[in-house]
Amino acid sequence: MPSYTAPTKDMQFVLHDVLGASTQDIPGYEEMDRDFTGAVLEEAGKLAQEVLHPLNVVGDTQGCKLENGIVRTPDGFKEAFDQVRDGGWTALDCDTQYGGQGLPYLMQTGVGEILSSANMAFNMYQGLTHGAYSAIHAHGTDAQKAKWLPKMVTCEWTGTMNLTEPHCGTDLGLMRTKAVPQEDGSYRITGQKIFISAGDHDMSDNIVHLVLAKIQGAPEGIKGVSLFIVPKVLVDDDGNLGARNGVSVGKIEEKMGIHGNSTCVMNYDEAEGYLLGDAHKGMRAMFTMMNEARLGVGLQGYAQAEIAYQNARAYALDRLQGRDVTGTKNPDGPADPLIVHPDIRRNLMDQKSFVEGARAFVFWGAMMIDRAHRNADEDADGLISLLTPIIKGFLTDKGFEYATAAQQVYGGHGYIEEWGMSQFARDARIAMIYEGANGVQALDLVGRKLAQDGGKHVMAFFDMVKSFCKENAEDETLKAGFLEPLKAASKDLQSAAMYFMQSGMKNPNAALAGSYDFMTMFGHVALGLMWAKMAKTAGGMLGDDGADRDFLEAKIATGRYYMARQLPATGMHLSRIQSGPETVMELEPTAF
Ligand SMILES: Cc1cc2nc3c(=O)[nH]c(=O)nc-3n(C[C@H](O)[C@H](O)[C@H](O)COP(=O)(O)OP(=O)(O)OC[C@H]3O[C@@H](n4cnc5c(N)ncnc54)[C@H](O)[C@@H]3O)c2cc1C
């Protein structure tokens, strides 16, 4: 059976030593001192280790079942959900006006990683509720907020997002679900949505579905889409539950992973719904939810790689196989542990350097979100908007890659269900697809985000790397293997952006055929920057009284590995981009 321990020490290092959370001029951050975040993360770790992680395999093996129109979650989920709810874990960063605790999003992010590593499928029930909460909070009327939010903050009522239909996923302009206006101001919603996560379950009294639909007579395409609140059970003006709405579950999908989360076909049959935000501006409202969800999905990617890595590391230290070619390390045993072999080391270093770099990137991104929201900082907002598709696309691609790399450490035992390693790979796989498949994230990055506000945000990113390198040119730790690779990788990225600017105008396929490579190389540069920041911090702390030298030296060595063995990938991606779209587009469709 796999195990999980919350990586609170590394989280604290990132939060305080690297990001200096409590010293930031962001409202609410003054409370985020080391003791406070440590206590919250330790408690979350206990919940994860004692309650959620033991249910991970249960959820995977039992899955959800549709019985008489109601979805039954796996054994123990309901009790665990009550515990999560009672512990206030669903409300950490929600608005205090609606019963939340008002903590920074950064705190929620640290806790989110822990809960997601321990049990991704389970954590999605509250994750989607949080997304729906945010959309109503940002776009609802005061009356809507007062009616729906308090119960969603506590997860007494959970939430969902309903975009996908059988014939449309990426291209939502093709949507057929209809909304017919009623005299009382409500709408009747009719249509079918598929693949709806947490679409139904037995863990809450009500489910608040956010549904995209077209109002009768709306403009064609995406400009005619509006967003509606459609509850499973109708709620009167005093907040009392009433009759069942015209919402039902058609079936639950059988799928590759996240079996503990119900993925439902939802049928809306003249269901009562209420417009959220402006008519025909549904995508704008939905994007509030989707941007947050995309960051949450990026987090899922590295969170699965984290738990997979923890188990692969333990196995490599324990499993005896072969001898160290430079001299035996376990003379009293029949063989040396796997960890002596350079190829196993390479694999584990890939995993470790990814996960720790990704954590720093996501925590730093969460701080940008807090800065954007709490300080109304438009630059921070622009920067995180640019980086959102990279967080989603790059971290989930790599999260899956390293979850399977961790399987590889186990050899055949990684493929056998008994050891639990295949679940991490199966669960991680969906993160590359939902919330906009990763290919579409790359298009968003190159087609929209790169040129946003005249390219101001990408220039700000390049400036950030450049000034970091300049300011730290004499740093002894960084001089040894950090600054030069970072500068080179950032130069590759700028050359790719320049290529898009010059060639993309003449032939849009030049940019689109290179978009995936660009997203990947951008991810590497972002993690490279994070590693340089972490190494500088660790190097600076080595001389402190009582410094944890083992931890700090391992941090620097892991960073050096990333710079030497991962960052050079930018050169390959640049060559591919500069080779142009011709080889990609040459074949006629019939030749495939
Ligand atoms: C387990 C699971 C849970 C899900 N949960 C939810 C949920 O809660 N709510 C919800 O609404 N949906 C949900 N989805 C749906 C998910 O978001 C979609 O499957 C996804 O967005 C892709 O849509 P699609 O499957 O229709 O693929 P398509 O849109 O048909 O795309 C197929 C492929 O083509 C690519 N592609 C499409 N258009 C372009 C283009 N213009 N240029 C280049 N490439 C393109 C895509 O990247 C993709 O690889 C879930 C799906 C699954 C499997």
XYZ file of C-alpha atoms and ligand atoms in Angstrom:
645
model
C 0.000 0.000 0.000
C 1.336 3.467 -0.759
C 1.741 6.028 1.999
C 1.723 9.819 2.171
C 3.359 12.382 4.435
C 2.569 16.060 3.912
C 5.780 17.849 2.824
C 5.291 20.635 5.367
C 9.002 21.380 5.798
C 9.434 22.144 2.116
C 6.204 24.137 2.084
C 7.386 26.246 4.998
C 10.713 26.834 3.260
C 8.926 28.133 0.154
C 6.351 30.166 2.075
C 8.722 31.899 4.455
C 12.338 31.617 3.381
C 11.779 32.029 -0.358
C 8.577 34.085 -0.588
C 8.774 35.875 2.769
C 5.005 35.556 3.049
C 4.427 37.429 6.302
C 6.581 40.374 5.166
C 4.677 40.968 1.919
C 2.574 44.132 1.673
C -0.571 42.158 0.890
C -3.556 42.598 3.216
C -4.003 39.476 5.331
C -0.415 38.302 4.869
C 0.672 39.833 8.183
C -1.043 36.891 9.896
C 0.798 34.354 7.785
C 3.741 33.876 10.105
C 5.709 30.649 10.340
C 3.857 29.383 13.418
C 0.457 30.011 11.921
C 1.065 28.418 8.522
C 2.956 25.581 10.206
C 0.006 24.806 12.463
C -2.485 24.884 9.563
C -0.323 22.696 7.319
C 0.364 20.186 10.110
C -3.367 19.849 10.818
C -4.132 19.484 7.118
C -1.385 16.865 6.955
C -3.005 14.888 9.777
C -6.385 14.990 8.075
C -4.785 13.913 4.812
C -2.745 11.100 6.302
C -5.308 9.719 8.734
C -8.604 10.250 6.922
C -8.286 11.046 3.213
C -5.329 8.985 2.065
C -6.676 5.697 3.472
C -9.807 6.318 1.350
C -7.834 6.854 -1.849
C -7.637 3.168 -2.747
C -11.207 2.591 -1.508
C -12.432 5.254 -3.911
C -10.385 3.795 -6.737
C -11.583 0.221 -6.285
C -15.251 0.860 -5.391
C -15.954 3.883 -7.568
C -19.306 5.691 -7.522
C -22.598 3.927 -8.224
C -25.889 5.222 -9.598
C -28.757 3.716 -7.563
C -32.348 4.786 -8.197
C -31.263 8.083 -9.684
C -28.851 8.969 -6.860
C -25.095 8.624 -6.940
C -23.602 6.693 -4.005
C -20.020 7.617 -3.168
C -17.522 4.975 -1.970
C -17.572 3.717 1.651
C -16.268 6.284 4.080
C -16.475 9.294 1.740
C -19.548 10.775 3.412
C -18.083 10.542 6.924
C -14.789 12.001 5.700
C -16.632 14.847 3.943
C -18.405 15.635 7.223
C -15.028 15.763 8.933
C -13.594 18.097 6.283
C -16.657 20.314 6.575
C -16.676 20.310 10.395
C -12.994 21.184 10.473
C -13.690 24.326 8.412
C -11.379 23.178 5.607
C -13.844 24.158 2.886
C -13.906 27.816 3.892
C -10.285 28.819 4.324
C -10.046 31.649 1.800
C -13.768 32.361 1.415
C -15.261 35.762 2.203
C -15.938 36.263 5.928
C -19.240 37.953 4.992
C -20.519 34.541 3.923
C -18.971 32.491 6.718
C -15.494 31.994 5.288
C -12.236 32.500 7.154
C -10.867 35.138 4.771
C -7.360 33.662 4.647
C -5.111 34.337 1.657
C -5.419 32.119 -1.410
C -1.804 31.161 -0.766
C -2.816 29.374 2.447
C -5.631 27.608 0.621
C -3.118 26.536 -2.027
C -0.773 24.885 0.476
C -3.652 22.999 2.060
C -5.049 22.174 -1.395
C -1.827 20.449 -2.413
C -1.893 18.261 0.691
C -5.537 17.224 0.286
C -5.122 16.659 -3.442
C -2.038 14.454 -3.034
C -3.827 12.394 -0.406
C -7.006 11.860 -2.412
C -7.496 13.755 -5.660
C -10.937 12.340 -6.484
C -12.314 13.195 -3.044
C -10.858 16.682 -2.999
C -12.595 17.535 -6.269
C -16.017 17.679 -4.576
C -14.965 20.685 -2.553
C -12.673 22.050 -5.291
C -15.555 22.407 -7.733
C -17.724 23.930 -5.019
C -15.038 26.524 -4.442
C -14.967 27.336 -8.161
C -18.747 27.770 -8.269
C -18.570 29.870 -5.091
C -16.021 32.170 -6.778
C -18.165 32.640 -9.896
C -21.250 33.545 -7.832
C -19.154 35.747 -5.553
C -17.733 37.647 -8.547
C -20.850 37.899 -10.711
C -23.922 37.317 -8.500
C -26.337 39.940 -7.236
C -26.343 40.642 -3.493
C -29.495 38.550 -3.174
C -27.932 35.625 -5.052
C -24.816 35.786 -2.931
C -26.821 35.861 0.295
C -28.928 32.920 -0.857
C -26.288 30.553 -2.204
C -22.892 31.364 -0.769
C -23.147 30.626 2.981
C -24.136 26.997 2.380
C -21.528 26.609 -0.354
C -18.787 27.981 1.878
C -19.500 25.181 4.341
C -20.091 22.646 1.539
C -23.524 21.859 2.986
C -24.385 22.516 -0.656
C -21.725 21.598 -3.186
C -21.206 23.038 -6.672
C -20.455 21.934 -10.217
C -19.573 23.476 -13.569
C -21.553 22.421 -16.634
C -20.014 23.334 -19.974
C -19.482 20.159 -21.961
C -22.145 18.644 -24.240
C -21.859 15.491 -26.361
C -21.017 17.417 -29.531
C -19.038 20.271 -27.949
C -16.185 20.487 -25.490
C -13.526 22.922 -26.674
C -15.840 24.720 -29.110
C -18.547 25.860 -26.727
C -20.134 28.100 -29.344
C -21.807 24.929 -30.667
C -23.768 24.591 -27.441
C -27.412 23.492 -27.676
C -28.710 23.730 -24.109
C -31.532 26.282 -24.119
C -32.791 28.785 -21.567
C -36.343 30.069 -21.907
C -37.215 33.284 -19.966
C -40.162 33.118 -17.556
C -42.434 35.926 -16.363
C -40.997 35.817 -12.841
C -37.475 36.504 -14.164
C -36.270 32.909 -13.898
C -35.470 30.640 -16.862
C -36.350 27.091 -17.879
C -33.210 25.197 -18.802
C -33.365 22.203 -21.145
C -30.470 20.184 -22.516
C -27.843 17.571 -21.786
C -24.401 18.067 -20.270
C -21.820 15.303 -20.148
C -18.704 14.521 -18.093
C -19.873 16.666 -15.151
C -17.553 16.153 -12.202
C -19.306 15.752 -8.847
C -22.572 16.036 -10.843
C -24.408 14.081 -8.188
C -23.514 12.394 -4.896
C -24.840 11.610 -1.431
C -22.619 13.900 0.636
C -24.568 17.195 0.645
C -28.178 18.358 0.959
C -28.157 20.234 -2.318
C -26.000 20.713 -5.415
C -25.702 24.110 -7.068
C -25.034 23.539 -10.749
C -23.598 26.387 -12.797
C -24.847 25.719 -16.305
C -23.966 27.382 -19.601
C -26.935 27.704 -21.949
C -28.243 29.879 -24.767
C -31.197 32.138 -24.140
C -33.820 31.815 -26.852
C -33.012 34.221 -29.660
C -29.419 34.790 -28.476
C -26.666 35.601 -30.989
C -25.037 32.607 -32.710
C -21.845 31.092 -31.336
C -19.981 31.808 -28.146
C -21.385 35.357 -27.926
C -24.844 33.920 -27.246
C -23.902 31.858 -24.190
C -25.152 32.768 -20.698
C -24.512 31.272 -17.269
C -27.229 30.043 -14.913
C -27.524 28.856 -11.333
C -29.562 25.651 -11.442
C -30.005 23.912 -8.078
C -30.706 20.194 -7.744
C -33.313 21.033 -5.072
C -35.243 24.316 -5.261
C -34.656 26.787 -2.437
C -37.242 29.324 -1.204
C -36.476 32.938 -0.287
C -35.865 31.954 3.331
C -33.292 29.393 2.299
C -35.512 26.342 2.895
C -35.169 23.344 0.615
C -38.296 22.580 -1.438
C -39.155 20.393 -4.406
C -36.681 18.586 -6.681
C -35.770 20.656 -9.738
C -35.881 19.186 -13.256
C -32.289 17.935 -12.990
C -31.395 14.250 -13.208
C -28.394 11.996 -13.715
C -28.433 10.081 -17.012
C -25.495 7.846 -16.096
C -22.074 7.799 -14.475
C -19.122 7.452 -16.823
C -16.737 4.503 -16.495
C -13.268 5.997 -16.674
C -9.505 5.510 -16.405
C -8.991 7.148 -12.990
C -10.466 9.426 -10.290
C -13.046 6.683 -9.709
C -14.044 8.198 -6.378
C -15.354 11.287 -8.149
C -18.696 10.908 -9.918
C -18.489 11.982 -13.561
C -22.112 12.332 -14.649
C -24.291 12.840 -17.674
C -26.704 15.539 -16.446
C -30.127 15.992 -17.985
C -31.868 19.341 -17.591
C -35.560 19.086 -18.332
C -37.194 22.497 -18.026
C -35.186 22.967 -14.852
C -35.616 26.252 -13.032
C -32.510 28.411 -13.365
C -31.403 31.927 -12.523
C -29.196 34.099 -14.711
C -25.741 34.709 -13.181
C -24.128 37.917 -14.454
C -25.223 39.504 -17.711
C -27.150 37.755 -20.471
C -24.867 36.503 -23.280
C -21.787 37.157 -21.128
C -21.695 33.659 -19.685
C -18.170 32.903 -20.790
C -16.876 35.901 -18.879
C -18.528 34.669 -15.711
C -17.460 31.103 -16.345
C -13.869 32.203 -16.845
C -13.724 33.377 -13.231
C -14.331 29.786 -12.333
C -12.189 28.290 -15.054
C -9.075 30.367 -14.323
C -9.211 29.357 -10.707
C -9.945 25.786 -11.718
C -6.976 25.778 -14.110
C -4.608 26.711 -11.314
C -6.238 24.028 -9.184
C -5.723 21.485 -11.953
C -2.055 22.461 -12.353
C -1.767 21.838 -8.629
C -3.383 18.405 -9.062
C -0.695 17.559 -11.610
C 2.296 18.082 -9.343
C 0.399 16.871 -6.253
C 0.032 13.423 -7.859
C 3.708 13.482 -8.852
C 4.558 14.335 -5.212
C 2.804 11.332 -3.688
C 4.105 9.052 -6.443
C 7.649 10.340 -5.804
C 7.384 9.800 -2.053
C 6.568 6.144 -2.615
C 9.141 5.621 -5.382
C 11.831 7.082 -3.105
C 10.886 4.714 -0.280
C 10.890 1.745 -2.646
C 14.280 2.658 -4.135
C 15.791 2.807 -0.650
C 14.313 -0.552 0.310
C 14.320 -2.840 -2.719
C 17.563 -4.827 -3.132
C 18.576 -5.446 -6.700
C 22.029 -5.567 -8.322
C 25.245 -4.088 -7.038
C 26.669 -0.589 -7.185
C 29.227 -0.725 -10.018
C 31.596 1.526 -8.068
C 31.647 -0.731 -4.985
C 28.991 -2.445 -2.921
C 26.997 -0.352 -0.465
C 25.282 -3.200 1.348
C 27.960 -5.855 1.881
C 25.886 -7.770 4.439
C 22.918 -8.093 2.099
C 22.414 -10.152 -1.046
C 22.317 -6.973 -3.180
C 22.393 -3.178 -2.929
C 19.247 -1.034 -2.809
C 17.961 0.342 -6.107
C 18.959 3.874 -5.096
C 22.642 3.131 -5.836
C 22.021 2.859 -9.583
C 22.592 6.034 -11.616
C 19.555 5.457 -13.794
C 17.280 5.151 -10.760
C 18.903 8.296 -9.379
C 18.227 10.111 -12.656
C 14.603 9.104 -12.501
C 14.182 10.155 -8.858
C 16.038 13.437 -9.434
C 13.733 14.224 -12.367
C 10.749 13.694 -10.084
C 12.132 15.534 -7.079
C 13.388 18.524 -9.034
C 10.058 18.827 -10.833
C 7.842 18.558 -7.766
C 9.789 21.034 -5.636
C 10.133 23.499 -8.511
C 6.423 23.180 -9.311
C 5.474 23.791 -5.678
C 7.491 27.019 -5.607
C 5.929 28.105 -8.933
C 2.361 27.460 -7.793
C 2.854 29.082 -4.381
C 4.439 32.097 -6.069
C 1.487 32.158 -8.515
C -0.974 32.016 -5.611
C 0.778 35.042 -4.127
C 0.334 36.872 -7.455
C -3.383 36.064 -7.278
C -3.590 37.488 -3.772
C -1.696 40.559 -4.910
C -4.057 40.958 -7.858
C -7.181 40.591 -5.704
C -6.195 42.095 -2.379
C -4.048 44.981 -3.681
C -5.986 45.430 -6.951
C -2.599 45.114 -8.663
C -3.170 45.001 -12.425
C 0.398 43.975 -13.197
C 0.122 40.948 -10.930
C -3.225 40.141 -12.548
C -1.717 40.351 -16.029
C 1.255 38.203 -15.080
C -0.810 35.425 -13.525
C -3.197 35.535 -16.468
C -0.204 34.946 -18.791
C 1.121 32.125 -16.622
C -2.194 30.317 -15.973
C -2.073 28.170 -19.145
C 1.534 27.249 -18.304
C 0.652 26.258 -14.753
C -2.225 24.164 -16.081
C -0.565 22.679 -19.160
C 3.069 22.202 -18.162
C 2.483 21.037 -14.603
C -0.134 18.468 -15.580
C 1.937 17.106 -18.492
C 4.936 16.716 -16.238
C 2.808 15.553 -13.308
C 1.587 12.612 -15.372
C 5.051 11.974 -16.824
C 6.570 11.742 -13.356
C 3.707 9.724 -11.900
C 4.529 7.106 -14.555
C 8.266 7.584 -13.933
C 7.605 6.708 -10.283
C 5.829 3.531 -11.466
C 8.984 2.673 -13.393
C 11.063 2.658 -10.205
C 8.891 -0.264 -9.063
C 9.508 -2.263 -12.243
C 6.683 -4.792 -12.720
C 5.391 -4.062 -9.235
C 4.523 -0.572 -10.432
C 2.116 -2.025 -12.962
C 0.467 -4.354 -10.437
C -2.446 -2.770 -8.586
C -1.315 -4.187 -5.221
C 1.334 -1.474 -4.836
C -1.019 1.372 -5.676
C 1.351 3.134 -8.083
C -0.829 2.845 -11.156
C -3.611 4.822 -9.472
C -1.412 7.911 -9.310
C -0.743 7.718 -13.050
C -4.389 6.972 -13.873
C -5.646 9.807 -11.662
C -3.053 12.292 -12.943
C -3.958 11.641 -16.594
C -7.267 13.523 -16.575
C -5.600 16.734 -15.441
C -4.062 17.032 -18.919
C -7.545 16.957 -20.463
C -10.174 18.731 -18.405
C -10.422 22.485 -17.847
C -9.376 22.854 -21.464
C -7.111 20.157 -22.938
C -3.413 21.051 -22.784
C -3.190 21.683 -26.514
C -5.818 24.356 -26.041
C -3.862 25.848 -23.126
C -0.912 26.210 -25.495
C -3.156 27.947 -28.052
C -4.454 30.274 -25.354
C -0.874 31.122 -24.386
C 0.400 31.814 -27.878
C -2.797 33.036 -29.523
C -4.095 35.288 -26.761
C -1.930 35.740 -23.697
C 1.392 36.485 -25.365
C 0.150 39.599 -27.112
C -2.219 40.673 -24.319
C -1.886 44.369 -23.436
C 0.700 44.809 -26.167
C 2.919 41.998 -24.871
C 3.417 43.884 -21.595
C 3.121 40.817 -19.349
C 5.526 38.582 -21.217
C 8.023 41.442 -21.221
C 7.513 41.761 -17.458
C 8.345 38.063 -17.107
C 11.526 38.405 -19.171
C 12.498 41.483 -17.139
C 11.959 39.558 -13.933
C 14.411 36.858 -15.036
C 16.886 39.419 -16.322
C 16.891 41.538 -13.183
C 17.156 38.463 -10.987
C 20.278 37.359 -12.874
C 21.748 40.864 -12.780
C 21.082 41.482 -9.096
C 22.550 38.112 -8.147
C 25.479 38.037 -10.535
C 27.936 37.757 -7.642
C 25.999 35.235 -5.579
C 28.397 32.354 -4.883
C 25.718 29.645 -4.928
C 24.143 30.887 -8.131
C 27.441 31.350 -9.932
C 27.948 27.594 -9.686
C 25.506 26.193 -12.213
C 22.425 28.420 -11.974
C 22.794 31.792 -13.655
C 24.211 30.752 -17.011
C 21.630 27.997 -17.724
C 18.814 30.326 -16.673
C 20.028 33.120 -18.930
C 20.439 30.713 -21.849
C 16.977 29.212 -21.403
C 15.359 32.625 -21.106
C 17.141 33.687 -24.291
C 15.729 30.621 -26.077
C 12.260 31.567 -24.894
C 12.639 35.137 -26.130
C 13.889 33.880 -29.490
C 10.801 31.685 -29.789
C 8.515 34.618 -28.941
C 10.342 36.704 -31.545
C 9.905 33.944 -34.136
C 6.140 33.934 -33.478
C 5.975 37.695 -33.862
C 7.839 37.654 -37.153
C 6.381 34.503 -38.733
C 2.976 34.310 -37.084
C 1.752 37.458 -38.826
C 2.494 35.956 -42.241
C 1.284 32.453 -41.439
C -0.737 31.777 -38.245
C 0.196 28.085 -38.493
C 3.795 29.048 -37.701
C 2.700 30.098 -34.220
C 0.094 27.384 -33.720
C 2.362 24.518 -34.774
C 4.933 25.711 -32.238
C 2.553 26.537 -29.413
C 2.964 23.302 -27.463
C 6.746 23.555 -27.538
C 6.461 27.145 -26.416
C 4.254 26.268 -23.448
C 6.712 23.554 -22.428
C 9.789 25.741 -22.709
C 8.040 28.542 -20.817
C 7.295 26.049 -18.041
C 10.958 25.087 -17.872
C 12.102 28.696 -17.652
C 9.551 29.423 -14.928
C 10.749 26.431 -12.899
C 14.355 27.420 -13.615
C 13.676 30.849 -12.129
C 12.054 29.253 -9.093
C 15.051 26.964 -8.626
C 17.433 29.905 -8.822
C 15.389 31.741 -6.174
C 15.345 28.663 -3.937
C 19.077 28.019 -4.358
C 19.926 31.621 -3.537
C 17.799 31.420 -0.393
C 19.247 28.064 0.651
C 22.795 29.242 -0.001
C 22.180 32.333 2.106
C 20.863 30.255 5.011
C 23.720 27.763 5.143
C 25.728 29.905 7.531
C 22.827 30.545 9.945
C 23.012 29.204 13.490
C 21.207 25.890 13.663
C 20.763 25.760 9.885
C 19.350 22.504 8.590
C 22.376 21.861 6.395
C 21.173 18.531 4.990
C 17.949 20.087 3.779
C 19.611 23.215 2.376
C 22.434 21.376 0.628
C 19.962 18.921 -0.895
C 17.915 21.887 -2.097
C 20.885 23.441 -3.877
C 21.982 20.122 -5.381
C 18.453 19.396 -6.626
C 18.292 22.828 -8.211
C 21.637 22.315 -9.884
C 20.289 19.064 -11.322
C 17.263 20.895 -12.779
C 19.497 23.518 -14.362
C 21.867 20.940 -15.843
C 19.470 18.193 -16.907
C 16.048 19.801 -17.509
C 16.544 23.393 -18.525
C 18.570 22.611 -21.679
C 15.326 21.194 -23.129
C 14.501 24.779 -24.141
C 17.125 24.540 -26.921
C 15.385 21.537 -28.445
C 11.972 23.186 -28.235
C 13.335 26.333 -29.881
C 14.764 24.301 -32.787
C 11.432 22.606 -33.273
C 9.571 25.916 -33.273
C 12.025 27.524 -35.684
C 11.755 24.575 -38.073
C 8.395 26.106 -38.987
C 4.964 24.642 -39.637
C 5.712 23.029 -43.007
C 6.621 19.525 -41.800
C 3.653 19.571 -39.414
C 1.163 20.531 -42.125
C 2.628 18.805 -45.163
C 0.441 15.703 -45.342
C -3.047 15.794 -46.823
C -5.642 14.589 -44.261
C -6.139 11.477 -46.385
C -2.465 10.555 -45.966
C -2.786 10.055 -42.204
C -13.272 12.799 -16.044
C -13.735 14.059 -16.707
C -14.256 15.083 -15.934
C -14.723 16.252 -16.550
N -15.335 17.228 -15.791
C -15.992 18.238 -16.414
C -16.834 19.134 -15.693
O -16.929 19.069 -14.460
N -17.537 20.073 -16.383
C -17.453 20.182 -17.734
O -18.124 21.036 -18.303
N -16.657 19.362 -18.463
C -15.944 18.385 -17.829
N -15.157 17.527 -18.554
C -15.037 17.726 -19.990
C -13.658 18.244 -20.393
O -13.456 19.540 -19.937
C -13.574 18.112 -21.935
O -13.512 16.724 -22.207
C -12.384 18.842 -22.509
O -12.526 20.235 -22.338
C -12.184 18.552 -24.001
O -13.388 18.592 -24.713
P -13.798 17.360 -25.653
O -13.670 16.122 -24.840
O -15.108 17.642 -26.250
O -12.683 17.316 -26.750
P -12.651 18.158 -28.133
O -13.066 19.557 -27.886
O -13.368 17.389 -29.159
O -11.092 18.134 -28.427
C -10.409 16.951 -28.841
C -8.938 17.260 -28.991
O -8.767 18.256 -29.990
C -8.043 19.364 -29.495
N -8.619 20.589 -30.072
C -9.898 20.985 -30.049
N -10.032 22.160 -30.674
C -8.822 22.528 -31.090
C -8.307 23.656 -31.803
N -9.071 24.679 -32.171
N -6.985 23.689 -32.060
C -6.180 22.684 -31.676
N -6.608 21.601 -30.999
C -7.918 21.525 -30.713
C -8.175 19.307 -27.981
O -7.024 19.851 -27.359
C -8.291 17.815 -27.726
O -7.013 17.245 -27.572
C -14.632 16.386 -17.949
C -14.060 15.354 -18.724
C -13.643 14.198 -18.116
C -13.104 13.094 -18.967
